[in-house]
CSV table of C-alpha atoms and ligand atoms in Angstrom, one decimal:
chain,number,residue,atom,x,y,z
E,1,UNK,CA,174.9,117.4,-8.1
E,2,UNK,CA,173.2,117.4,-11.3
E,3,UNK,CA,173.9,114.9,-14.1
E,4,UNK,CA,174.6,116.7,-17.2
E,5,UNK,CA,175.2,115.2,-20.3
E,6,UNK,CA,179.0,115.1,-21.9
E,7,UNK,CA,177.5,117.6,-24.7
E,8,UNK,CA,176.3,119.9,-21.9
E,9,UNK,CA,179.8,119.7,-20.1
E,10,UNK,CA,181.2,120.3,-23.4
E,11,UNK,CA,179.7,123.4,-24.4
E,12,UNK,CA,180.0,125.2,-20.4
E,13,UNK,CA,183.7,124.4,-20.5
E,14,UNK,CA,183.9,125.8,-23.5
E,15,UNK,CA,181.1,127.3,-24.7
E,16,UNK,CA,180.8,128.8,-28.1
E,17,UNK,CA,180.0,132.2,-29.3
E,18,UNK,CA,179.9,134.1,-26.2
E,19,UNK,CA,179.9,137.6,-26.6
E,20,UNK,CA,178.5,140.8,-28.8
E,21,UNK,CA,177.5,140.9,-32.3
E,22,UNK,CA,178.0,145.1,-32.9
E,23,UNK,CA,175.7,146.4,-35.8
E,24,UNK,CA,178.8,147.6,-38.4
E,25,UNK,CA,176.5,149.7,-40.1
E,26,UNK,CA,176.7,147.1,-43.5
E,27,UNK,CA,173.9,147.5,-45.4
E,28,UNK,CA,173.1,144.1,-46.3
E,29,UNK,CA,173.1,142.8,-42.8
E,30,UNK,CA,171.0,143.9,-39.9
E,31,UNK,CA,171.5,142.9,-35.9
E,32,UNK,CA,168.8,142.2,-33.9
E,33,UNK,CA,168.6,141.1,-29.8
E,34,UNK,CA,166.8,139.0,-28.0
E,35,UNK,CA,166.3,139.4,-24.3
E,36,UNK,CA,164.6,137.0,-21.7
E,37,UNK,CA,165.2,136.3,-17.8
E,38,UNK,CA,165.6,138.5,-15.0
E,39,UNK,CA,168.2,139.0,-12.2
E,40,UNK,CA,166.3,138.7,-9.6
E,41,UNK,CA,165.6,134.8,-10.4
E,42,UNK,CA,169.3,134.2,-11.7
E,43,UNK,CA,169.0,133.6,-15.2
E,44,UNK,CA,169.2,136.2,-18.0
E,45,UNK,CA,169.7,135.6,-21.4
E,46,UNK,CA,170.5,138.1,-24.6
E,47,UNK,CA,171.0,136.6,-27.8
E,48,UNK,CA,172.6,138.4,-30.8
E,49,UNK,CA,171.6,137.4,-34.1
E,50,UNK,CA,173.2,138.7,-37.3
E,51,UNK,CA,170.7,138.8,-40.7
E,52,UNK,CA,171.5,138.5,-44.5
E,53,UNK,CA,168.5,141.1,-45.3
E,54,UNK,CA,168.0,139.6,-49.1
E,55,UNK,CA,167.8,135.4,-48.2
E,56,UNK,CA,166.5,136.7,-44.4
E,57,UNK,CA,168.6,133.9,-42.9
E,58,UNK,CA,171.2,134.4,-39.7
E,59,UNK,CA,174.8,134.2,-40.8
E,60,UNK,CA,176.0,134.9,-37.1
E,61,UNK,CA,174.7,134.4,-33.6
E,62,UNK,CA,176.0,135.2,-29.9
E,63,UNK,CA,175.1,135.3,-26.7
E,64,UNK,CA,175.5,136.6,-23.1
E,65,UNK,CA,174.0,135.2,-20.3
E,66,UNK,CA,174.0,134.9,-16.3
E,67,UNK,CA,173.1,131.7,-15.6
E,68,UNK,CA,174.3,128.4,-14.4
E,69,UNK,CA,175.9,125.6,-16.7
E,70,UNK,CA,173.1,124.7,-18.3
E,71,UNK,CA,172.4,127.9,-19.2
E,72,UNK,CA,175.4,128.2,-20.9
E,73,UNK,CA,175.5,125.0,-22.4
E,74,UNK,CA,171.4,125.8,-23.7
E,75,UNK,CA,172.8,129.2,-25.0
E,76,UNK,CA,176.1,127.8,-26.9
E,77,UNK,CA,173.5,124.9,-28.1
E,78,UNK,CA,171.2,127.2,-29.4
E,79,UNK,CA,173.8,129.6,-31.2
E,80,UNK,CA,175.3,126.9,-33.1
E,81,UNK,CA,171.8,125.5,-34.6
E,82,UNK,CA,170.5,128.7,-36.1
E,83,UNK,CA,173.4,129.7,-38.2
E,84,UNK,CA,173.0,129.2,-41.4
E,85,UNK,CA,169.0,128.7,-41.1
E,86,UNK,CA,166.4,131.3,-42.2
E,87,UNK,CA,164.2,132.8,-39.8
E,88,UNK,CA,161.3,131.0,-40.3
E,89,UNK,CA,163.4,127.9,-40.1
E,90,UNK,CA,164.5,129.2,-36.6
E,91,UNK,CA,161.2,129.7,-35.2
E,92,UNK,CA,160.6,126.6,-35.9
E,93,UNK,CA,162.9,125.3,-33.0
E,94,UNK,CA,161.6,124.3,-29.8
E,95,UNK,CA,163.0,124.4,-26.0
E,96,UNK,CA,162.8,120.4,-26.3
E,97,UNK,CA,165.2,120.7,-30.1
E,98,UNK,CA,168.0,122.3,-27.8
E,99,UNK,CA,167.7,120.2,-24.8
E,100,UNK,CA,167.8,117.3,-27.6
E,101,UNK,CA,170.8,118.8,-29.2
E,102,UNK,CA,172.2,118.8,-25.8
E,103,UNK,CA,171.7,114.7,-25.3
E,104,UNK,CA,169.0,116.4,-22.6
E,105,UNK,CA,168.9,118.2,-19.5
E,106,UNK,CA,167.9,117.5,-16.3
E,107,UNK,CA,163.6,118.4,-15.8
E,108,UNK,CA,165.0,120.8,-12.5
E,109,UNK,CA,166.9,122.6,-15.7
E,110,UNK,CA,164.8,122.6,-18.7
E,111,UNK,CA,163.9,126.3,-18.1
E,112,UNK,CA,167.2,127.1,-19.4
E,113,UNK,CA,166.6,125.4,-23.0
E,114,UNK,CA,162.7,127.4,-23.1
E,115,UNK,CA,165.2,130.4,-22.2
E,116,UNK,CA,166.8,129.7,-25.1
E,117,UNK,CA,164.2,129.7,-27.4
E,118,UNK,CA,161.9,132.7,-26.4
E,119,UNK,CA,165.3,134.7,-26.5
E,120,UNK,CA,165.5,133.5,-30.5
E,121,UNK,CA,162.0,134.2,-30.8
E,122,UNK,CA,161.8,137.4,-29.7
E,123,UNK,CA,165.1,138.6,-31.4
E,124,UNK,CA,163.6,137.5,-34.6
E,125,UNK,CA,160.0,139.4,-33.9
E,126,UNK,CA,162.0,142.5,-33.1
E,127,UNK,CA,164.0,142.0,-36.1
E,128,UNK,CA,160.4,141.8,-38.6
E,129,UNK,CA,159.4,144.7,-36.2
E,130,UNK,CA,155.8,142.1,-34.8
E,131,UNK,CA,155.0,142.4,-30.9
E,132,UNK,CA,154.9,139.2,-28.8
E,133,UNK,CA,151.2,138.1,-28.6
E,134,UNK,CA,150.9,138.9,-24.7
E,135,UNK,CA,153.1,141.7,-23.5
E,136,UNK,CA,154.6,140.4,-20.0
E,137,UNK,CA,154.9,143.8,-18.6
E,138,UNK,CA,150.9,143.9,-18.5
E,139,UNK,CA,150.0,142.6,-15.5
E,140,UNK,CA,146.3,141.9,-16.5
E,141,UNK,CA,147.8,138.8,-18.9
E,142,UNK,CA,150.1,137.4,-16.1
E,143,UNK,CA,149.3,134.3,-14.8
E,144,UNK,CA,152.4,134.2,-12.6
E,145,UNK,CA,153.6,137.6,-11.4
E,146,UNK,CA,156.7,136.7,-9.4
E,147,UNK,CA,158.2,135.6,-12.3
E,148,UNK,CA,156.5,137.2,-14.8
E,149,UNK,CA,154.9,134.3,-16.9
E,150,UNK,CA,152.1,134.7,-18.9
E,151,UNK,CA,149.0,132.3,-19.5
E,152,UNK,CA,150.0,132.3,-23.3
E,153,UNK,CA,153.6,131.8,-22.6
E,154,UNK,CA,152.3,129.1,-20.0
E,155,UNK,CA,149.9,127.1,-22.7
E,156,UNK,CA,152.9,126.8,-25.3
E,157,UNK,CA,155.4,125.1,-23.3
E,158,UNK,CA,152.4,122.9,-21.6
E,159,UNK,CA,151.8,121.8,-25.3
E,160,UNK,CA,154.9,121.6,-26.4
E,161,UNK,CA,156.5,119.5,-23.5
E,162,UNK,CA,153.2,117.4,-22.9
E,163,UNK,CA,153.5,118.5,-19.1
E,164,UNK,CA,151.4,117.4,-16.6
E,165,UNK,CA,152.0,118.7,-13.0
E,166,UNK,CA,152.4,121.6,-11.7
E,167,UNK,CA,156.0,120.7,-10.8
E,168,UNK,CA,157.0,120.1,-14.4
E,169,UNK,CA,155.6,123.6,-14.6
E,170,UNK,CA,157.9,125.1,-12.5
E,171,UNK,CA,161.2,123.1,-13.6
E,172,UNK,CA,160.8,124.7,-17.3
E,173,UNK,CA,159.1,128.2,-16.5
E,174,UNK,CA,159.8,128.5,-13.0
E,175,UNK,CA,155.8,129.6,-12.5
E,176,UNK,CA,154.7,128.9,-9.4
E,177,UNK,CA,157.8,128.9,-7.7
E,178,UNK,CA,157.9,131.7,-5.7
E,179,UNK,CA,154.4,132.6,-3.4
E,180,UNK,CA,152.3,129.8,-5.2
E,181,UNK,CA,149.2,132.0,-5.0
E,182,UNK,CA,148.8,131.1,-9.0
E,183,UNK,CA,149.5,127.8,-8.9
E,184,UNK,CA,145.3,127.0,-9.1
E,185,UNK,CA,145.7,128.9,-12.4
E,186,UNK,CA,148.7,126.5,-13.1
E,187,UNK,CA,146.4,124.0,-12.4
E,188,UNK,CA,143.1,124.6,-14.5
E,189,UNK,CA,145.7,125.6,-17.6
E,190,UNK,CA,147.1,121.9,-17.2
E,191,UNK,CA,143.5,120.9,-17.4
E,192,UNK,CA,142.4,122.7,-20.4
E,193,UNK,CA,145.4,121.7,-22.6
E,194,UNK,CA,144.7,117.5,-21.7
E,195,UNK,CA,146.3,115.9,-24.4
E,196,UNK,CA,144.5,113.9,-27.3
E,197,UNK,CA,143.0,110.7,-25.4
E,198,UNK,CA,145.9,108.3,-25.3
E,199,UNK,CA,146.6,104.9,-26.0
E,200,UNK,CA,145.6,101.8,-25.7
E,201,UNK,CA,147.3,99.7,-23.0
E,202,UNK,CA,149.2,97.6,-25.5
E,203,UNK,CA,150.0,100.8,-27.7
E,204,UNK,CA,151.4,102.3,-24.6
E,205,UNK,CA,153.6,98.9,-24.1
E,206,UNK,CA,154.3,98.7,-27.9
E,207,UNK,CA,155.9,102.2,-27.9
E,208,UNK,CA,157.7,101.7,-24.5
E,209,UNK,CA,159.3,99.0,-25.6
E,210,UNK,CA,160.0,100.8,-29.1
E,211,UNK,CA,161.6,103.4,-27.3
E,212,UNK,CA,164.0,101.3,-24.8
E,213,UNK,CA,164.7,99.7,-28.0
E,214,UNK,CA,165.9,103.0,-29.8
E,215,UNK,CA,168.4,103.1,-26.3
E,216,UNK,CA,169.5,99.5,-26.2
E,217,UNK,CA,172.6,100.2,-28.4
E,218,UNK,CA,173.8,103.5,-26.5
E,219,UNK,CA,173.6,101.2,-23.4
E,220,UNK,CA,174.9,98.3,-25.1
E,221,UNK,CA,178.2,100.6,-26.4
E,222,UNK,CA,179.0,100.9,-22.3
E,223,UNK,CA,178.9,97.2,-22.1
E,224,UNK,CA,175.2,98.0,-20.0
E,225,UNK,CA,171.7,96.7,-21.5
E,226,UNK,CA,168.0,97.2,-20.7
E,227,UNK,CA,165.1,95.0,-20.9
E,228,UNK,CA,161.4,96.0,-20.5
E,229,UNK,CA,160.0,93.8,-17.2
E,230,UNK,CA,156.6,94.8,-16.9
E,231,UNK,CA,154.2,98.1,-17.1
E,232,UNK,CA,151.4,98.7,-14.4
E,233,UNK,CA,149.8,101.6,-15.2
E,234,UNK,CA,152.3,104.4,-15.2
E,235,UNK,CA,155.5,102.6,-13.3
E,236,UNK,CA,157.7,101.3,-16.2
E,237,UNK,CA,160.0,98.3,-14.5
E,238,UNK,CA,163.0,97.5,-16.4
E,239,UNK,CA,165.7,95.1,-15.8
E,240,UNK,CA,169.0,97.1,-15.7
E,241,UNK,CA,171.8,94.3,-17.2
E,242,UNK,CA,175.6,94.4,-17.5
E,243,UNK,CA,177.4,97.4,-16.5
E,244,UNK,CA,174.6,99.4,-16.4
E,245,UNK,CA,173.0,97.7,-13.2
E,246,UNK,CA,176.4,97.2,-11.7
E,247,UNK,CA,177.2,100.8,-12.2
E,248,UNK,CA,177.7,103.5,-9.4
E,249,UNK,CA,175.5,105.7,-11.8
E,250,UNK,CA,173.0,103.2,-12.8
E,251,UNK,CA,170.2,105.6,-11.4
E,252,UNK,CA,171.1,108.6,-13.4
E,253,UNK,CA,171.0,106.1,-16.5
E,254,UNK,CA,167.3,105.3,-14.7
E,255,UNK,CA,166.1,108.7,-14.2
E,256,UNK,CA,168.1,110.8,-16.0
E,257,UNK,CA,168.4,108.8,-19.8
E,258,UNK,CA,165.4,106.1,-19.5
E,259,UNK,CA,162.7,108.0,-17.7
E,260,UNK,CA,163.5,111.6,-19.3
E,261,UNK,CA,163.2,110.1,-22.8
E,262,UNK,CA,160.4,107.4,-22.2
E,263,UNK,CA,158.3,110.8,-21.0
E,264,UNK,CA,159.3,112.9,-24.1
E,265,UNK,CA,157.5,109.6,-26.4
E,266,UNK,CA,155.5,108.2,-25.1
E,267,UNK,CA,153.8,109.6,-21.6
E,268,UNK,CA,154.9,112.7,-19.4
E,269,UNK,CA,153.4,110.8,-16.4
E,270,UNK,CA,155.4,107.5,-16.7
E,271,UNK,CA,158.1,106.7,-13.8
E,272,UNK,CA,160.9,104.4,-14.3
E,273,UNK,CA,161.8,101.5,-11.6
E,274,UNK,CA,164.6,98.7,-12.0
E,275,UNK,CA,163.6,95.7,-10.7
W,1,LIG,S1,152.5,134.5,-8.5
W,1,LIG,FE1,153.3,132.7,-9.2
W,1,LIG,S2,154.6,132.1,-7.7
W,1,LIG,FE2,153.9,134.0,-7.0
């Protein structure tokens, strides 16, 4: 059983605009699609976006998808954000903005919010009529051929989500998933996109403790606290107070609020332990 998020639960209850935007031949507007996903692996995603032509902004947005609640949830996310924005504004967004808008996702689902946003992207390039920078259907620029994942495609969600492991890899891509025979590729991408060299030790501790800070009153509103313990090397140990270490749930509050957001500011690498 994943642990989703009230806004995630939300929006796949009820998510919001579902369905078809039909071009109604009006001249100041134009429709334009974006597809992503395949059937084979589950998930498929087309997004609808209306366009003012004269302020190039997107007054309407829908989707369809087959997918699983956070697909849905991703999908609804991502419809409501770009209305009202202008395209350049929209490209802007990252997989990590939706998953954000979403109070997060779990890592096993982020490939649904990096759904989301190549489906806006590539409805917006067909829409200014510009062709992806690596077509997927040549094979020569696949890295990862069972699922049809380029090296490019690979390289901006490395940088973006400052992942690490080949696992991360395959939670928000799905790359190496299926026969593994590319997962040395995997590999020697996550190597060339190392990060700028990091932080001291006591900058590393500084922004930990920054960060459980920034969580402290979310906690604190469920009668639960949080208090740093000690840091060696990557293992975070935190002392889990009130409800919050009383709780039946008190590891999805571990893993699934402390650690996912420690690893989004400060290290991808860091684990989380209560002591
Ligand atoms: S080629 Fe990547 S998992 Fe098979």
């Amino acid at each position: 059983m994943w642990n989703y998020s009230e806004k995630v639960l939300e929006l796949f209850y009820h998510p919001r605009n579902q369905g078809v935007i039909e071009d109604q031949g009006e001249p100041e507007y134009a429709v334009s699609r974006g597809e992503v996903g395949s059937i084979a692996c589950g998930d498929a995603l087309r997004l609808h976006l209306k366009i003012e032509i004269a302020s190039d902004k997107i007054v309407d947005a829908k989707f369809q998808t087959f997918g699983c609640t956070s697909a849905i949830a991703s999908s609804s996310a991502l419809t409501e954000m770009v209305k009202g924005l202008t395209l350049d504004e929209a490209l802007a967004i990252t997989n990590r903005d939706i998953a954000n808008y979403l109070g997060g996702l779990p890592e096993q689902k982020m490939h649904c919010s990096v759904m989301g946003q190549e489906a806006l992207e590539k409805a917006i390039y067909n829409y200014r009529g510009i062709a992806l920078p690596e077509h997927e259907e040549d094979e020569g620029s696949l890295v990862c051929t069972c699922f049809g994942v380029s090296g490019e495609r690979l390289r901006k969600v490395i940088k973006e989500n400052r992942l690490t492991t080949a696992e991360q890899v395959m939670s928000y891509v799905k790359a190496g998933g299926g026969c593994g025979s590319c997962l040395s590729v995997i590999d020697d991408i996550l190597a060339s996109c190392h990060f700028p060299a990091g932080m001291t030790n006591l900058q590393k501790i500084n922004k930990i403790q920054t960060t459980l800070e920034s969580l402290r009153p979310y906690l604190q509103a469920d009668g639960g606290d949080v208090e740093l313990f000690d840091v060696e090397n990557d293992r975070v140990l935190v002392i889990l107070k009130g409800a919050c270490g009383s709780c039946a749930s008190s590891l999805d509050t571990l893993k699934g609020l402390i650690e996912e957001r420690l690893r989004q500011e400060v290290l991808a690498s860091l684990t989380v332990e209560a002591v």
